């Protein structure tokens, strides 16, 4: 090989290297719009969440109930001796008042949730109407649990339940207390942390006596339902017709099952499983339930938070998940965006290497842009049609356009049956990956391995130095008159 041929090969090698570098830069450039599309998806998701919050707030918020608790007011007289310069030692009496609490010996709470989807614009969110039954029994406390010098005001005792947002209560029966009945009234005292219901002036009877209680209520809400059953032996059962529940809170159900027709969950909480004393001062109970420390925290405002993480640390909850879950699937699909950019680039590159066709950088750019438009179509259509139908339409549109453009612009007739098949297989592979939550990483890794293996097999005999020389020859032939 003479010096001229060496120079030609060297120049050709430089040109192909430059083109490869430009393709890499183009690929990295196309990843920038992907980040913008991701931000757009997050913005749409936040907008959907705002719409869901508005719907849920409109029907009564996310329901939470804590209780029931028997509250007994008391007065205490305290004597202190002090030294007076005139009269010597004297006694000073001071009177304080407060409230003691007593937890039920046993409590059973049952709730049946009937859910439906409520629309707000193009968004929908699950709301529910729940029928709740609370029943159990109290052991009437005797004087031994109270400090000396306290006068218990038994005629003012009442049963309370803390409900942070009472707007969702639609029906509330009277409290069945032993053989008597007592109406519930709103309670905004410190005993219910500012919001709840109470049935007052209960007849406590003889200390040590067992008294049964029960009441029923119907509540409206949305998003989730959370209950903290307080009792020495507490049981909570929640069932409903929503097919996609998520069990959250302090502990998972002891028994749970769900299918397309609904769910059923049961919790049993023995006394020893949580650090709540069966009786004591009411402020100690509030501190234990809400995990508060110090007077400043005890005074902080209560509100119904979106994820109820600021409420009872002992809450047992069921969240009604969105069955469509569009934005989560879209976010997962974006993680494979590099693949949708790489595969068309690989197809064009193979056409250049194996077919001897020249492909301009502008053609690479247009092919990459189609994949970006695919994600925009997927996001916009999924808000109206659901993710699966949106994916089908977006994949068909992008796949047909890519196949038509690559075949018509490159003239690769031998690849007519191959290119649509490859592009369709990639879109189908991603769809299978998105539907397989637990095996998504495995399926994705295997898919990438096979793509790399196919490229290496097809190009295993390619002489890139010779290809570079041919690339230079074709360029010279086209420049000759």
Coordinates of C-alpha atoms in Angstrom, one line a residue:
X1 CA 0.0 0.0 0.0
X2 CA 1.5 3.3 -1.1
X3 CA 1.6 6.5 0.9
X4 CA -1.5 7.9 -1.0
X5 CA -3.6 4.9 -0.1
X6 CA -2.5 5.2 3.5
X7 CA -3.5 8.8 3.6
X8 CA -6.9 8.1 2.0
X9 CA -7.6 5.3 4.6
X10 CA -6.4 7.6 7.4
X11 CA -8.6 10.5 6.2
X12 CA -11.6 8.1 5.8
X13 CA -11.1 6.7 9.3
X14 CA -11.0 10.2 10.7
X15 CA -14.2 11.0 8.9
X16 CA -16.1 8.0 10.2
X17 CA -14.8 8.6 13.7
X18 CA -16.0 12.2 13.5
X19 CA -19.4 11.0 12.3
X20 CA -19.6 8.5 15.2
X21 CA -18.7 11.3 17.6
X22 CA -21.4 13.5 16.1
X23 CA -24.0 10.7 16.5
X24 CA -23.1 10.4 20.1
X25 CA -23.4 14.2 20.6
X26 CA -26.8 14.1 18.8
X27 CA -27.9 11.3 21.0
X28 CA -26.9 13.2 24.1
X29 CA -28.6 16.3 22.7
X30 CA -31.9 14.4 22.3
X31 CA -31.8 13.4 25.9
X32 CA -32.3 17.1 26.9
X33 CA -35.9 17.2 25.6
X34 CA -36.5 13.9 27.5
X35 CA -35.9 15.8 30.8
X36 CA -38.4 18.5 29.7
X37 CA -40.9 15.8 28.9
X38 CA -40.3 14.3 32.4
X39 CA -40.9 17.7 34.0
X40 CA -44.1 18.0 32.0
X41 CA -45.3 14.6 33.3
X42 CA -44.5 15.7 36.9
X43 CA -46.5 18.9 36.3
X44 CA -49.5 17.0 35.0
X45 CA -49.3 14.6 37.9
X46 CA -49.2 17.4 40.4
X47 CA -52.2 18.9 38.7
X48 CA -54.0 15.6 38.9
X49 CA -53.2 15.5 42.7
X50 CA -54.6 19.0 43.2
X51 CA -57.8 18.0 41.5
X52 CA -58.0 14.9 43.7
X53 CA -57.4 17.0 46.8
X54 CA -60.2 19.3 45.8
X55 CA -62.6 16.4 45.2
X56 CA -61.7 14.7 48.5
X57 CA -62.0 17.9 50.5
X58 CA -65.4 18.4 48.9
X59 CA -66.8 15.2 50.2
X60 CA -65.3 15.4 53.7
X61 CA -61.6 14.8 53.5
X62 CA -59.7 11.7 54.4
X63 CA -61.5 10.2 57.4
X64 CA -59.7 9.4 60.6
X65 CA -61.0 8.3 64.0
X66 CA -59.2 7.7 67.3
X67 CA -60.9 6.1 70.2
X68 CA -63.2 5.5 72.0
X69 CA -62.1 6.8 75.4
X70 CA -63.9 7.3 78.6
X71 CA -63.1 10.7 80.1
X72 CA -63.7 11.5 83.8
X73 CA -63.2 15.1 85.0
X74 CA -61.5 15.6 88.4
X75 CA -60.6 18.2 90.9
X76 CA -57.5 18.0 93.2
X77 CA -56.7 19.9 96.3
X78 CA -53.1 20.5 97.1
X79 CA -51.7 21.7 100.5
X80 CA -48.4 23.5 100.7
X81 CA -46.7 24.8 103.9
X82 CA -44.8 28.1 103.8
X83 CA -43.1 30.3 106.3
X84 CA -44.6 33.7 107.1
X85 CA -42.6 36.4 108.9
X86 CA -45.7 37.4 110.9
X87 CA -47.5 34.1 111.6
X88 CA -44.8 31.5 111.2
X89 CA -45.6 28.3 109.3
X90 CA -48.9 28.3 107.5
X91 CA -50.8 26.0 105.1
X92 CA -51.8 27.1 101.6
X93 CA -54.5 25.2 99.7
X94 CA -54.6 25.2 95.9
X95 CA -57.2 23.5 93.7
X96 CA -56.5 22.1 90.2
X97 CA -58.7 20.4 87.7
X98 CA -58.2 18.1 84.8
X99 CA -59.4 14.9 83.2
X100 CA -58.5 11.3 83.6
X101 CA -59.1 8.7 80.8
X102 CA -59.8 5.0 80.8
X103 CA -59.6 2.8 77.8
X104 CA -62.1 0.1 77.0
X105 CA -61.5 -3.4 78.2
X106 CA -62.3 -4.5 74.6
X107 CA -63.3 -2.7 71.4
X108 CA -64.4 -3.9 68.0
X109 CA -64.7 -1.6 65.0
X110 CA -66.1 -2.7 61.7
X111 CA -66.3 -0.7 58.6
X112 CA -67.8 -1.4 55.1
X113 CA -66.5 0.9 52.4
X114 CA -68.5 1.5 49.2
X115 CA -66.3 3.4 46.7
X116 CA -66.8 5.1 43.4
X117 CA -64.8 7.4 41.1
X118 CA -65.6 11.1 41.0
X119 CA -64.5 13.2 38.0
X120 CA -63.1 16.6 38.1
X121 CA -62.3 17.8 34.6
X122 CA -60.3 15.0 32.9
X123 CA -59.1 13.6 36.2
X124 CA -60.8 11.1 38.5
X125 CA -60.3 10.1 42.1
X126 CA -61.8 7.4 44.4
X127 CA -64.3 8.6 47.0
X128 CA -66.3 6.4 49.4
X129 CA -69.2 6.1 51.8
X130 CA -68.5 3.9 54.8
X131 CA -70.8 2.4 57.4
X132 CA -68.9 2.0 60.7
X133 CA -70.0 0.1 63.8
X134 CA -68.2 0.6 67.1
X135 CA -68.9 -1.7 70.1
X136 CA -67.1 -2.9 73.2
X137 CA -67.2 -2.8 76.9
X138 CA -65.7 -0.7 79.7
X139 CA -64.7 -1.8 83.2
X140 CA -65.8 1.0 85.5
X141 CA -62.6 2.2 87.3
X142 CA -62.4 2.3 91.0
X143 CA -60.8 5.0 93.2
X144 CA -57.5 3.0 93.4
X145 CA -56.4 4.3 90.0
X146 CA -56.7 7.9 91.0
X147 CA -54.2 9.9 93.0
X148 CA -55.0 10.7 96.6
X149 CA -56.8 14.0 97.2
X150 CA -58.7 13.9 93.8
X151 CA -62.4 14.2 93.6
X152 CA -63.8 12.5 90.6
X153 CA -66.8 14.2 89.0
X154 CA -68.4 11.0 87.9
X155 CA -71.7 12.7 86.9
X156 CA -69.7 14.6 84.2
X157 CA -68.0 11.6 82.7
X158 CA -68.3 11.2 78.9
X159 CA -67.2 9.0 76.1
X160 CA -65.3 10.7 73.3
X161 CA -63.8 9.8 69.9
X162 CA -61.2 12.1 68.2
X163 CA -62.2 12.8 64.6
X164 CA -59.9 15.5 63.1
X165 CA -62.3 16.3 60.3
X166 CA -65.9 15.9 61.2
X167 CA -67.3 17.2 57.9
X168 CA -67.5 13.7 56.5
X169 CA -70.0 12.5 59.1
X170 CA -73.4 11.9 57.4
X171 CA -75.2 9.8 60.0
X172 CA -74.5 9.3 63.7
X173 CA -76.6 7.2 66.0
X174 CA -77.0 7.6 69.7
X175 CA -74.5 5.9 72.1
X176 CA -75.9 2.8 73.6
X177 CA -74.4 2.8 77.1
X178 CA -75.6 -0.3 79.0
X179 CA -79.3 0.0 79.1
X180 CA -79.4 3.8 78.4
X181 CA -78.9 5.9 75.3
X182 CA -77.1 9.2 75.0
X183 CA -76.8 11.5 72.0
X184 CA -73.5 12.6 70.6
X185 CA -72.5 16.2 70.3
X186 CA -69.5 17.9 68.7
X187 CA -66.5 18.2 71.0
X188 CA -63.8 20.8 70.5
X189 CA -62.1 20.4 73.9
X190 CA -58.5 19.5 74.5
X191 CA -59.6 15.9 75.1
X192 CA -60.2 15.4 71.4
X193 CA -57.3 17.5 70.3
X194 CA -59.7 20.1 69.1
X195 CA -62.1 18.1 67.0
X196 CA -64.3 15.1 67.7
X197 CA -67.6 13.8 69.1
X198 CA -68.7 13.1 72.7
X199 CA -71.6 11.6 74.6
X200 CA -71.8 13.1 78.1
X201 CA -73.2 12.6 81.6
X202 CA -72.9 8.8 81.5
X203 CA -74.0 6.7 84.5
X204 CA -70.8 4.9 85.5
X205 CA -72.5 2.5 87.9
X206 CA -70.5 0.5 90.5
X207 CA -66.7 0.4 90.3
X208 CA -65.6 -2.9 88.7
X209 CA -68.8 -3.3 86.8
X210 CA -68.7 -4.2 83.1
X211 CA -70.7 -1.9 80.8
X212 CA -71.2 -2.5 77.1
X213 CA -71.4 0.3 74.6
X214 CA -72.0 0.7 70.8
X215 CA -72.9 3.2 68.1
X216 CA -73.1 3.4 64.4
X217 CA -72.1 6.1 61.9
X218 CA -72.0 6.7 58.2
X219 CA -69.2 8.8 56.8
X220 CA -68.1 10.2 53.4
X221 CA -64.5 10.7 52.4
X222 CA -61.9 10.0 49.8
X223 CA -58.4 8.8 49.3
X224 CA -58.0 6.8 52.5
X225 CA -59.7 5.8 55.8
X226 CA -57.6 5.6 59.0
X227 CA -58.8 4.4 62.4
X228 CA -56.9 4.1 65.7
X229 CA -58.9 1.7 67.9
X230 CA -58.0 2.4 71.5
X231 CA -58.6 -0.5 73.9
X232 CA -56.8 -3.1 76.0
X233 CA -57.9 -5.6 73.4
X234 CA -58.8 -3.9 70.1
X235 CA -60.0 -5.4 66.8
X236 CA -60.5 -3.5 63.5
X237 CA -62.2 -5.0 60.4
X238 CA -62.4 -3.1 57.1
X239 CA -63.9 -4.3 53.9
X240 CA -64.9 -2.7 50.6
X241 CA -65.6 -3.0 46.9
X242 CA -62.5 -1.2 45.7
X243 CA -60.1 -3.6 43.8
X244 CA -56.9 -1.7 44.5
X245 CA -56.4 -1.2 48.2
X246 CA -53.1 -0.3 49.9
X247 CA -52.8 -1.1 53.6
X248 CA -50.8 1.4 55.5
X249 CA -50.3 2.8 59.0
X250 CA -48.6 1.5 62.1
X251 CA -48.9 -2.2 61.1
X252 CA -50.2 -4.4 58.3
X253 CA -53.4 -6.4 58.7
X254 CA -53.2 -9.8 60.4
X255 CA -55.6 -11.1 57.7
X256 CA -56.1 -9.6 54.3
X257 CA -57.3 -10.5 50.9
X258 CA -58.4 -8.6 47.8
X259 CA -59.4 -9.3 44.2
X260 CA -61.4 -7.6 41.4
X261 CA -64.5 -7.5 43.6
X262 CA -63.0 -5.8 46.6
X263 CA -60.9 -6.3 49.8
X264 CA -61.2 -7.5 53.3
X265 CA -58.7 -6.8 56.1
X266 CA -58.6 -7.5 59.8
X267 CA -56.3 -6.2 62.6
X268 CA -56.0 -7.4 66.1
X269 CA -54.0 -5.2 68.5
X270 CA -53.3 -6.6 72.0
X271 CA -52.5 -4.2 74.8
X272 CA -48.8 -5.1 75.0
X273 CA -48.1 -4.2 71.4
X274 CA -48.2 -0.4 71.9
X275 CA -47.0 1.9 74.6
X276 CA -50.4 3.3 75.7
X277 CA -51.4 3.1 79.4
X278 CA -55.0 1.8 80.0
X279 CA -55.7 4.9 82.2
X280 CA -54.1 8.2 83.3
X281 CA -54.2 11.9 82.6
X282 CA -55.7 12.8 79.2
X283 CA -52.7 14.8 78.2
X284 CA -50.5 11.7 78.6
X285 CA -52.9 9.8 76.2
X286 CA -52.7 12.6 73.6
X287 CA -48.9 12.6 73.8
X288 CA -48.8 8.8 73.3
X289 CA -51.2 8.8 70.4
X290 CA -49.7 11.7 68.5
X291 CA -46.1 11.1 69.6
X292 CA -45.8 14.6 71.1
X293 CA -43.2 15.9 73.5
X294 CA -43.4 19.1 75.5
X295 CA -46.1 21.8 75.8
X296 CA -45.2 23.5 72.6
X297 CA -45.9 20.4 70.5
X298 CA -49.1 19.8 72.4
X299 CA -50.3 23.2 71.2
X300 CA -49.5 22.7 67.6
X301 CA -52.5 22.9 65.2
X302 CA -54.3 19.8 64.0
X303 CA -55.2 19.4 60.3
X304 CA -56.1 16.6 58.0
X305 CA -52.9 16.0 56.1
X306 CA -52.7 14.3 52.7
X307 CA -50.9 11.3 53.9
X308 CA -52.1 11.5 57.6
X309 CA -48.4 11.1 58.6
X310 CA -48.9 14.0 61.0
X311 CA -51.8 12.4 62.8
X312 CA -51.9 9.3 65.0
X313 CA -48.8 7.2 64.9
X314 CA -50.9 4.2 65.8
X315 CA -53.4 4.6 62.9
X316 CA -54.4 1.6 60.8
X317 CA -55.3 2.7 57.3
X318 CA -56.5 1.6 53.9
X319 CA -55.8 3.8 50.9
X320 CA -57.9 3.5 47.8
X321 CA -55.3 3.6 45.0
X322 CA -56.0 4.9 41.5
X323 CA -56.6 1.8 39.4
X324 CA -55.3 3.6 36.2
X325 CA -52.1 4.9 37.7
X326 CA -51.2 6.7 34.5
X327 CA -48.4 8.9 35.6
X328 CA -46.5 6.2 37.4
X329 CA -46.4 4.1 34.3
X330 CA -45.4 7.1 32.2
X331 CA -42.6 7.8 34.5
X332 CA -41.4 4.2 34.3
X333 CA -41.6 4.3 30.5
X334 CA -39.4 7.4 30.4
X335 CA -36.6 5.4 32.1
X336 CA -36.3 3.4 28.8
X337 CA -36.3 6.5 26.6
X338 CA -32.6 6.0 25.8
X339 CA -33.5 2.7 24.3
X340 CA -36.1 4.2 21.9
X341 CA -33.4 6.6 20.7
X342 CA -30.7 4.0 20.4
X343 CA -32.6 1.4 18.4
X344 CA -33.5 3.6 15.4
X345 CA -30.0 4.9 15.4
X346 CA -28.7 1.3 15.4
X347 CA -31.0 0.5 12.5
X348 CA -29.8 3.5 10.4
X349 CA -26.2 2.7 11.3
X350 CA -26.6 -0.9 10.2
X351 CA -28.1 0.3 6.9
X352 CA -25.0 2.4 6.4
X353 CA -22.5 -0.4 7.4
X354 CA -24.3 -3.4 5.8
X355 CA -26.2 -1.8 3.0
X356 CA -23.7 0.8 1.9
X357 CA -26.3 3.6 2.1
X358 CA -25.3 7.0 3.4
X359 CA -27.5 8.5 6.1
X360 CA -27.3 12.2 7.0
X361 CA -27.2 13.5 10.5
X362 CA -30.5 15.3 9.8
X363 CA -32.1 12.0 9.2
X364 CA -30.8 10.7 12.5
X365 CA -32.3 13.8 14.1
X366 CA -35.7 13.4 12.6
X367 CA -35.8 9.7 13.6
X368 CA -34.9 10.6 17.2
X369 CA -37.6 13.4 17.2
X370 CA -40.2 10.8 16.4
X371 CA -39.4 9.0 19.6
X372 CA -39.8 12.2 21.6
X373 CA -43.2 12.8 20.0
X374 CA -44.1 9.3 21.0
X375 CA -43.8 10.2 24.7
X376 CA -45.9 13.4 24.2
X377 CA -48.6 11.3 22.5
X378 CA -48.4 8.7 25.3
X379 CA -48.8 11.3 28.0
X380 CA -51.6 13.3 26.4
X381 CA -53.6 10.3 25.2
X382 CA -53.3 8.4 28.5
X383 CA -55.1 11.2 30.4
X384 CA -58.2 10.6 28.2
X385 CA -58.0 6.9 27.1
X386 CA -56.0 5.2 29.9
X387 CA -52.4 4.1 29.6
X388 CA -52.8 0.8 27.7
X389 CA -55.0 2.2 24.9
X390 CA -52.8 5.4 24.7
X391 CA -49.6 3.2 24.5
X392 CA -51.1 1.2 21.7
X393 CA -52.1 4.3 19.6
X394 CA -48.8 6.1 20.3
X395 CA -46.7 3.0 19.5
X396 CA -48.6 2.3 16.3
X397 CA -48.3 5.9 15.1
X398 CA -44.6 6.3 16.0
X399 CA -43.8 2.8 14.6
X400 CA -45.5 3.3 11.3
X401 CA -43.9 6.7 10.8
X402 CA -40.4 5.5 11.7
X403 CA -40.7 2.4 9.4
X404 CA -42.0 4.5 6.5
X405 CA -39.4 7.2 6.9
X406 CA -36.4 4.9 7.3
X407 CA -37.4 2.7 4.3
X408 CA -38.3 5.5 2.0
X409 CA -35.4 7.8 2.8
X410 CA -32.7 5.1 2.7
X411 CA -34.1 2.9 -0.1
X412 CA -33.2 -0.2 1.9
X413 CA -35.6 -2.6 0.1
X414 CA -34.1 -5.8 1.6
X415 CA -35.0 -4.5 5.1
X416 CA -38.7 -3.9 4.3
X417 CA -40.0 -6.8 6.3
X418 CA -37.3 -6.4 9.0
X419 CA -37.5 -2.8 10.1
X420 CA -41.2 -2.7 11.1
X421 CA -40.8 -6.0 12.9
X422 CA -37.8 -4.7 14.9
X423 CA -39.5 -1.4 15.8
X424 CA -42.7 -3.2 16.8
X425 CA -40.8 -5.7 18.9
X426 CA -39.1 -2.9 20.8
X427 CA -42.4 -1.2 21.6
X428 CA -44.0 -4.5 22.6
X429 CA -41.0 -5.4 24.8
X430 CA -41.4 -2.1 26.7
X431 CA -45.1 -2.6 27.2
X432 CA -44.4 -6.0 28.7
X433 CA -41.7 -4.5 30.9
X434 CA -44.1 -1.8 32.2
X435 CA -46.8 -4.4 33.1
X436 CA -44.3 -6.5 35.0
X437 CA -43.6 -4.5 38.2
X438 CA -41.6 -7.2 40.0
X439 CA -39.7 -8.4 37.0
X440 CA -39.2 -5.1 35.1
X441 CA -35.5 -4.9 35.8
X442 CA -35.0 -8.5 34.7
X443 CA -37.0 -8.2 31.5
X444 CA -35.2 -4.9 30.7
X445 CA -31.8 -6.3 31.2
X446 CA -32.5 -9.4 29.1
X447 CA -33.9 -7.1 26.3
X448 CA -30.8 -4.9 26.3
X449 CA -28.6 -8.0 26.2
X450 CA -30.4 -9.4 23.1
X451 CA -30.3 -6.1 21.3
X452 CA -26.5 -5.8 21.9
X453 CA -26.1 -9.5 20.9
X454 CA -28.0 -9.0 17.6
X455 CA -25.9 -5.9 16.7
X456 CA -22.7 -7.7 17.5
X457 CA -23.7 -10.8 15.4
X458 CA -24.8 -8.7 12.4
X459 CA -21.6 -6.7 12.4
X460 CA -19.1 -9.3 13.5
X461 CA -17.6 -9.6 10.0
X462 CA -17.7 -5.8 9.1
X463 CA -14.2 -4.4 8.3
X464 CA -14.6 -0.9 9.6
X465 CA -11.4 0.2 8.0
X466 CA -12.6 -1.0 4.6
X467 CA -16.0 0.6 5.4
X468 CA -14.2 3.8 6.0
X469 CA -12.5 3.6 2.6
X470 CA -15.7 2.7 0.8
X471 CA -17.3 5.7 2.5
X472 CA -14.6 7.9 1.1
X473 CA -14.9 6.4 -2.4
X474 CA -18.6 6.9 -2.5
X475 CA -18.1 10.5 -1.4
X476 CA -15.5 11.1 -4.2
X477 CA -17.8 9.4 -6.8
X478 CA -20.6 11.7 -5.9
X479 CA -18.4 14.8 -6.1
X480 CA -17.1 13.9 -9.7
X481 CA -18.9 15.6 -12.6

